[in-house]
Short mmCIF file of C-alpha atoms and ligand atoms in Angstrom, two decimals:
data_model
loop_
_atom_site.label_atom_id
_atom_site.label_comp_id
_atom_site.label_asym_id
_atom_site.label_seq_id
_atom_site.Cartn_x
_atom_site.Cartn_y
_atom_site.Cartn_z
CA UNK A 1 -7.95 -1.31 -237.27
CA UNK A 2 -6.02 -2.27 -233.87
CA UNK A 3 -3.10 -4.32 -233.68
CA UNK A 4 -4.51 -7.35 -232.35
CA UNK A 5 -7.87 -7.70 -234.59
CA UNK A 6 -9.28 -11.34 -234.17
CA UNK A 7 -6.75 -12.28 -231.77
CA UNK A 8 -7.49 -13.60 -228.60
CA UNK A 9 -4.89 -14.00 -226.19
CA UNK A 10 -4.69 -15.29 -222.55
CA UNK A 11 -2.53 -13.10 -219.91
CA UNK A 12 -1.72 -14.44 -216.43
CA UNK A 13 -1.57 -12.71 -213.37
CA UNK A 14 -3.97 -9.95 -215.21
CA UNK A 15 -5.83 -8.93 -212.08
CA UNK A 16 -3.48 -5.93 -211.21
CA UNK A 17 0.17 -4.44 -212.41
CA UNK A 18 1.78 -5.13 -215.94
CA UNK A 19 -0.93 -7.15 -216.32
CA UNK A 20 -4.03 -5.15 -215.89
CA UNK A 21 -2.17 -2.57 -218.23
CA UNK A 22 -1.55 -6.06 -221.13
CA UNK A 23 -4.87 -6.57 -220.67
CA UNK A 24 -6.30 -2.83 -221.16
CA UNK A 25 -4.04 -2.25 -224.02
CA UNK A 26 -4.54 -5.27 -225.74
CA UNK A 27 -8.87 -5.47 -225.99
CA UNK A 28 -8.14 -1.74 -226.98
CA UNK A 29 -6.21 -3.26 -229.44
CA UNK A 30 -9.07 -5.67 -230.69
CA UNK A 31 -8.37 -8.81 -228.88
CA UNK A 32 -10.44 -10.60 -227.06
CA UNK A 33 -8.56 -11.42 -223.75
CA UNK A 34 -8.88 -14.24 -220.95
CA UNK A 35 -7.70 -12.53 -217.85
CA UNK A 36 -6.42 -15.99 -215.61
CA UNK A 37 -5.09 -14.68 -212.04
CA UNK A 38 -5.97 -15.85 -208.42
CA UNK A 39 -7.17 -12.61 -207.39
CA UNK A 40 -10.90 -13.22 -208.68
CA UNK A 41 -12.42 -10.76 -207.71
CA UNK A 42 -10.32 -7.83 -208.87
CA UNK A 43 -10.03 -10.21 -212.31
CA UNK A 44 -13.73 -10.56 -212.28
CA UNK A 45 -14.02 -6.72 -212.25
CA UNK A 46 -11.74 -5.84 -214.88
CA UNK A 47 -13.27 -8.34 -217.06
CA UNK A 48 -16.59 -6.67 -216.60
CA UNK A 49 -15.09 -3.05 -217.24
CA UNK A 50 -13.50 -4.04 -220.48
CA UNK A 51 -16.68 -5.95 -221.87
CA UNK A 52 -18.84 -2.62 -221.28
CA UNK A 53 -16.66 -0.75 -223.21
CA UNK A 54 -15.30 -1.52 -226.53
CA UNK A 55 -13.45 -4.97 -225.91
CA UNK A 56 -14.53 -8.41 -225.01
CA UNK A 57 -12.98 -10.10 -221.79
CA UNK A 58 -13.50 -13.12 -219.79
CA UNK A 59 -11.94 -13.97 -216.60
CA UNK A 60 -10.61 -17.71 -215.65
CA UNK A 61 -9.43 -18.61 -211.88
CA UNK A 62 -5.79 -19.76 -212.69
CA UNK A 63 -3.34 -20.85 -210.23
CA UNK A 64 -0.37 -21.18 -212.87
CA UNK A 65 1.52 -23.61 -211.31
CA UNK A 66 -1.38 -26.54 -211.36
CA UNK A 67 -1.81 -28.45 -214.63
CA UNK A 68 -5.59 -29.16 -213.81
CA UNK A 69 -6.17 -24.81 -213.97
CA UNK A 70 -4.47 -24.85 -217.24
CA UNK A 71 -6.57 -27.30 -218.90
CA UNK A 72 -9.90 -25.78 -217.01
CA UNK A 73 -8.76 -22.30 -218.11
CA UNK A 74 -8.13 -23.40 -221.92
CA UNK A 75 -11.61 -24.83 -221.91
CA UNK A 76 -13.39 -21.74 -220.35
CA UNK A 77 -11.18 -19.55 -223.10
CA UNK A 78 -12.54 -22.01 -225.94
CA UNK A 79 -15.78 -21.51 -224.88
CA UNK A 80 -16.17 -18.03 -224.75
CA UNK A 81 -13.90 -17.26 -227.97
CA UNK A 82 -13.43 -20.35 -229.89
CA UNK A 83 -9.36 -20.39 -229.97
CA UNK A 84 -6.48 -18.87 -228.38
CA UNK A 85 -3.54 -17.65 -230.34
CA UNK A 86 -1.64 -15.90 -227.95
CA UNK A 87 -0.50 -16.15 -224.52
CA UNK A 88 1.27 -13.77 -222.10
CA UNK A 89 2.85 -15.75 -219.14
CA UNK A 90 3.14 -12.90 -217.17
CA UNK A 91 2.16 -14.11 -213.28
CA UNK A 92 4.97 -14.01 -211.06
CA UNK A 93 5.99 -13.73 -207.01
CA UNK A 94 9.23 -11.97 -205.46
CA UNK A 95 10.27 -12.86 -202.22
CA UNK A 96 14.06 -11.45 -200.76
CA UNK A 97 15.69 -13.53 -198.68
CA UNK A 98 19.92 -14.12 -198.78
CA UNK A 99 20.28 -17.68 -200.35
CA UNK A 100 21.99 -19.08 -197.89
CA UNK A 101 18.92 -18.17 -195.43
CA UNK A 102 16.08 -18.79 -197.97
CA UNK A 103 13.95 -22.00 -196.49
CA UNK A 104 13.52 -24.53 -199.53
CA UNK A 105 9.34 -24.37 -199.24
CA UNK A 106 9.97 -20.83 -199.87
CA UNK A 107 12.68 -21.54 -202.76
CA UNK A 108 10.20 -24.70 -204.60
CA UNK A 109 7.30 -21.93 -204.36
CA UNK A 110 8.60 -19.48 -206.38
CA UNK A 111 9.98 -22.11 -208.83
CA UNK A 112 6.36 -23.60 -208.92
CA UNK A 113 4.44 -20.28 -210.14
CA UNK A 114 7.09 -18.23 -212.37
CA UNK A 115 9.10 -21.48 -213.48
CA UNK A 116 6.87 -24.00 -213.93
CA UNK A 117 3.90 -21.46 -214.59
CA UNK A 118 5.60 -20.61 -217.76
CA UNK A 119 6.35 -24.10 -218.80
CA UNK A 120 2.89 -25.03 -218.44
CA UNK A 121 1.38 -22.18 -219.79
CA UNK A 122 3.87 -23.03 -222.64
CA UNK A 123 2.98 -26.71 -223.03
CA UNK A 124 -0.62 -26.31 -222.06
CA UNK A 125 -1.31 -23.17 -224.54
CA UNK A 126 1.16 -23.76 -227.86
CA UNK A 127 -0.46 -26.68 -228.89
CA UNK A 128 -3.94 -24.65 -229.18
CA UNK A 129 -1.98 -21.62 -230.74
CA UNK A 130 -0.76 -24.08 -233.37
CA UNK A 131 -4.46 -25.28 -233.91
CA UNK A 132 -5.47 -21.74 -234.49
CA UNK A 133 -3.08 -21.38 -237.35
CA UNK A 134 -0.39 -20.19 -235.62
CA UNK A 135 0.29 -16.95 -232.77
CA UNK A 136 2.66 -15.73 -230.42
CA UNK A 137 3.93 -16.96 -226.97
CA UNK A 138 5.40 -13.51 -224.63
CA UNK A 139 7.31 -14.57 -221.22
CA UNK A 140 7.93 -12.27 -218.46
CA UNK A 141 11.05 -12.67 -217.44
CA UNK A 142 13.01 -9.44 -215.83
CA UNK A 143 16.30 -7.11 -215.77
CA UNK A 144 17.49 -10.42 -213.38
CA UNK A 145 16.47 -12.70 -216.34
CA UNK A 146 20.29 -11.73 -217.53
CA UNK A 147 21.94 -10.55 -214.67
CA UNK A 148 22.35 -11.50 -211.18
CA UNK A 149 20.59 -9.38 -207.99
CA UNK A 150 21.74 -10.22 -204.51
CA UNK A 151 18.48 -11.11 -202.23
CA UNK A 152 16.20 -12.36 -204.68
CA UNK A 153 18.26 -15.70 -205.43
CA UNK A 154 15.36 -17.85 -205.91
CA UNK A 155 13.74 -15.21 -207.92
CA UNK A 156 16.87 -14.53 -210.36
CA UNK A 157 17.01 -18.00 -210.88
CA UNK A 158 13.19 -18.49 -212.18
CA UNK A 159 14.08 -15.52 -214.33
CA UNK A 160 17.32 -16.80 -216.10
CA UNK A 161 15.38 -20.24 -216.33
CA UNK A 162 12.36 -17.89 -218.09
CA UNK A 163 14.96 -16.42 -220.70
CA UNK A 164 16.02 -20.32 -221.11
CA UNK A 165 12.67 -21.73 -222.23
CA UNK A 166 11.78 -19.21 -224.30
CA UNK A 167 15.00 -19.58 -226.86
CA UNK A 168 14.02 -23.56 -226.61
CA UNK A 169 10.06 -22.62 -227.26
CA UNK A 170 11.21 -20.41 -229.70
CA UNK A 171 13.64 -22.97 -231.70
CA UNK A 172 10.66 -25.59 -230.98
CA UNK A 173 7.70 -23.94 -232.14
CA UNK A 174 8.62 -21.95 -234.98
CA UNK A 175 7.42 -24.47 -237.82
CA UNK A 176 3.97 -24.16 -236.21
CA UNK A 177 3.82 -20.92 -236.46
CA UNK A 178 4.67 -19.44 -233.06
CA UNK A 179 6.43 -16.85 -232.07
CA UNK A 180 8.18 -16.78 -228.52
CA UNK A 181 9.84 -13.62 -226.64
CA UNK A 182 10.37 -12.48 -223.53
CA UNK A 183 10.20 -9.04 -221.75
CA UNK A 184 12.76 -8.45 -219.11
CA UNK A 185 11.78 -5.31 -217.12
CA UNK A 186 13.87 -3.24 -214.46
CA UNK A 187 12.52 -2.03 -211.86
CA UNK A 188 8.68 -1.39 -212.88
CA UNK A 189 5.89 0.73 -210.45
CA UNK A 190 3.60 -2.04 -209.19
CA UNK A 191 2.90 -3.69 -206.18
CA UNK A 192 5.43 -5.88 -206.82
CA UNK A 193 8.49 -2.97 -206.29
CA UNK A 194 6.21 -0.91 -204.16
CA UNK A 195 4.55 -2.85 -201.70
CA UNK A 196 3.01 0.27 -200.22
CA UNK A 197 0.49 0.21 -202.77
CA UNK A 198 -1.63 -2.78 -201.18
CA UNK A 199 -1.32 -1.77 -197.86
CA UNK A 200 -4.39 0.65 -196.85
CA UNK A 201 -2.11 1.99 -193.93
CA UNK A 202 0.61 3.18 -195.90
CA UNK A 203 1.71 7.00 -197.04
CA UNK A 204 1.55 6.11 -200.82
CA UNK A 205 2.92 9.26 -201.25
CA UNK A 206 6.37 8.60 -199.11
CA UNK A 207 6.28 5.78 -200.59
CA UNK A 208 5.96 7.01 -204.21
CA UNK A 209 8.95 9.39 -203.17
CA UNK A 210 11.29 7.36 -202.23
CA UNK A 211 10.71 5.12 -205.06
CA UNK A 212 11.56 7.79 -206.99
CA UNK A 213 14.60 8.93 -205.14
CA UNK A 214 15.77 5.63 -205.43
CA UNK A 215 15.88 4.99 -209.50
CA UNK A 216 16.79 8.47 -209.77
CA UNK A 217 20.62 7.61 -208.55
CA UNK A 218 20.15 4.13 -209.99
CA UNK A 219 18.59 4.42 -213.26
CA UNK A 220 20.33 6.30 -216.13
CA UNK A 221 16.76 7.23 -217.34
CA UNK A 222 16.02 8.65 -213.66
CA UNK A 223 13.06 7.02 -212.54
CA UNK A 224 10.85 4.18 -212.07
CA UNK A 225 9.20 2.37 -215.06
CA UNK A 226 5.49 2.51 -215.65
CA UNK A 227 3.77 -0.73 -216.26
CA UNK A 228 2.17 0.25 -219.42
CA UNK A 229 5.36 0.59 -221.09
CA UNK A 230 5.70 -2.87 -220.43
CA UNK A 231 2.67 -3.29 -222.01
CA UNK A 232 3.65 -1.47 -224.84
CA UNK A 233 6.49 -4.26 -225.31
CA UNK A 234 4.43 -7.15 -225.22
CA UNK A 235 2.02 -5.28 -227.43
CA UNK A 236 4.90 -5.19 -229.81
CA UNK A 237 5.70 -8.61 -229.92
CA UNK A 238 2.21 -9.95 -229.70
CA UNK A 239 1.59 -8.34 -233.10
CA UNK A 240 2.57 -8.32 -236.66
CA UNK A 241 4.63 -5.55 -236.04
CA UNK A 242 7.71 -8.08 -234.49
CA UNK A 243 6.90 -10.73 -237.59
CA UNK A 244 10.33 -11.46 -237.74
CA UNK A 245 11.22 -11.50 -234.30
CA UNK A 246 11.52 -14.77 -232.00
CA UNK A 247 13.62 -16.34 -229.27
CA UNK A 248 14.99 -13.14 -227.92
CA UNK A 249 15.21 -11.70 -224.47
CA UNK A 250 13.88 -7.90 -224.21
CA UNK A 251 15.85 -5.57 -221.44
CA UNK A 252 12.97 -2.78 -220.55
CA UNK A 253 14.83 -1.09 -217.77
CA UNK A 254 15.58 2.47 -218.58
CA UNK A 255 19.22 2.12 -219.10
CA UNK A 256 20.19 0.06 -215.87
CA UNK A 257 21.60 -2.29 -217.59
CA UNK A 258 23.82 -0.43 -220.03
CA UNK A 259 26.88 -0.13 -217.44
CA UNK A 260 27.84 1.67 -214.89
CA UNK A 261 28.75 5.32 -214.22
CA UNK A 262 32.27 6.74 -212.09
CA UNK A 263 30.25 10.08 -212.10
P1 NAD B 1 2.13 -7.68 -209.29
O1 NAD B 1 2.49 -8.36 -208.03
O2 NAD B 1 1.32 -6.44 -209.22
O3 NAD B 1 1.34 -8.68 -210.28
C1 NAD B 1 1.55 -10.07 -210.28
C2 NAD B 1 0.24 -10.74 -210.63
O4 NAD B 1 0.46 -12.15 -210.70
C3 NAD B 1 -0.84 -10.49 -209.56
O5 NAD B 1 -2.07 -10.16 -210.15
C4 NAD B 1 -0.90 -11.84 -208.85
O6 NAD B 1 -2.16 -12.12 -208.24
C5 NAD B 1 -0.58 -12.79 -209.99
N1 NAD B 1 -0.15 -14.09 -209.49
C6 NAD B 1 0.70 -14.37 -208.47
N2 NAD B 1 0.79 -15.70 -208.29
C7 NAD B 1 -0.03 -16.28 -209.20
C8 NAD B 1 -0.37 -17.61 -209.52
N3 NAD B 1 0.15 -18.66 -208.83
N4 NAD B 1 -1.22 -17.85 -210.53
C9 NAD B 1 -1.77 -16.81 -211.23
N5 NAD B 1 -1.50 -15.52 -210.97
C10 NAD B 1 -0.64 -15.26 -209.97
O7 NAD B 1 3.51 -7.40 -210.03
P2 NAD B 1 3.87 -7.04 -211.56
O8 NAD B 1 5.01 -6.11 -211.52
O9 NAD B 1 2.69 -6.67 -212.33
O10 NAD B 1 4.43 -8.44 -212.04
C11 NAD B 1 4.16 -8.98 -213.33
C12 NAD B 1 5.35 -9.76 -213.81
O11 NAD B 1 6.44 -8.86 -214.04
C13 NAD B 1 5.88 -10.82 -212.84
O12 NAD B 1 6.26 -11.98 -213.55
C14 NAD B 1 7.12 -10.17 -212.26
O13 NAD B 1 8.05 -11.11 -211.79
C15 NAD B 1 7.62 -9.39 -213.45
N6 NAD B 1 8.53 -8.29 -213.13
C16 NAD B 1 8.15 -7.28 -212.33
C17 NAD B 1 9.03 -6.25 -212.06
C18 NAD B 1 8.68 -5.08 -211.17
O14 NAD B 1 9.58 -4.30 -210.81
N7 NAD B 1 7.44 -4.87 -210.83
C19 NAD B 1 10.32 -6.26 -212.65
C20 NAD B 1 10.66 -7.32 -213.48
C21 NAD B 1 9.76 -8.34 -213.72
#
């Protein structure tokens, strides 16, 4: 028996990172999943791997932040499965910049796919959950969901605004059925933290080692985090397991966030 028998839930941004490992861990877990990214061709792939083994996936071209590949992307998920009861908004951008220096085209796009791309998903996706009888919403939101980070202003503020919606989803949605949580990771090994990892000219392995250097001093647990303990975490509250869990913010971040040290 997995955890997600006769589920099938729809993850964004499922093409690579904390996504790819949702999406893994979940059809392991006996959903059927719609992979939606803008990377098709990796999503195609992955769909393909996970329908020859034991799961069944499709994959949907979805730019989060347009209403029109929402709708499209619900239809293609009906048709292949018949329903969706869950949905991982998990798609996101990071770009640094200090606010006072950050252009507003550059401020509106991030807004557009991890703000609005979660409200849609929300309002596009909960009335279908609802249909199916009722299911579970998961938001990605992040360690600066609940704290502030200097150089990722625009990208703090999505993530606060993430941690927002959810409690309202949450308070909305609960007489249909839904549950709605968030996941808030620290600092998490993907392409997102370690850019080195899409670019063919880079020493991963520097790369790797600094990253590790780095959460070594900052992190109280002493290193990175792995994206399929992420997973893990939305596993958790995609399932029956969290049954009496909604409207909360989850900190994933190896201690970070606890406080800090004088030693
Ligand atoms: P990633 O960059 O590897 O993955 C992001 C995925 O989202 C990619 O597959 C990308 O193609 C997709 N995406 C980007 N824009 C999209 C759009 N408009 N529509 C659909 N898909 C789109 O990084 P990741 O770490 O796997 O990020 C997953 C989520 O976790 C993001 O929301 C990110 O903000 C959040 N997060 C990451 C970290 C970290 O340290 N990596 C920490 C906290 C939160």
């Amino acid at each position: 028996m997995g955890k997600l028998d006769g589920r099938v839930v729809l993850i964004t941004g499922a093409a690579r990172g904390q996504g790819e490992r949702e999406a893994r861990l979940f059809a392991g877990e006996g959903a059927r999943v719609v992979l939606a990214d803008v990377l098709d061709a990796q999503g195609e792939a992955l769909a393909k791997e996970l329908t020859a083994g034991e799961g069944r996936a499709v994959y949907v071209h979805l730019d989060v932040g347009r209403e029109e590949d929402w709708a499209a992307a619900v239809t293609s998920a009906k048709n292949a499965f018949g329903k969706i009861d869950g949905l991982v908004n998990n798609a996101g951008i990071l770009r640094f910049n200090e606010l006072t220096s950050t252009p507003l085209a550059e401020f509106q796009q991030i807004v557009q796919v991890n703000q609005v791309g979660a409200f849609l998903g929300i309002k596009t996706v909960a009335p279908e959950i609802a249909a199916a009888g009722g299911g579970t919403i998961v938001n990605t939101a992040s360690y600066t969901g609940v704290t502030g980070m200097a150089y990722v202003g625009a990208y703090t503020a999505t993530k606060h605004a993430i941690v927002g919606l959810t409690r309202v989803a949450a308070l909305e949605l609960a007489a249909k059925g839904i549950r709605v949580n968030a996941v808030c990771p620290g600092a998490i090994d993907t392409a997102m933290s370690n850019p080195a990892q899409l670019d063919p000219e880079a020493d991963t392995e520097a790369a790797a080692q600094a990253l590790d250097e780095l959460y070594r001093k900052l992190v109280p647990l002493g290193r990175v985090g792995r994206p399929e303990e992420v997973a893990a975490l939305a596993l958790f509250l995609s399932c029956e397991d969290s049954s009496y869990i909604t409207g909360q913010p989850f900190v994933i971040d190896g201690g970070w966030l606890a406080g800090v040290s004088v030693l």
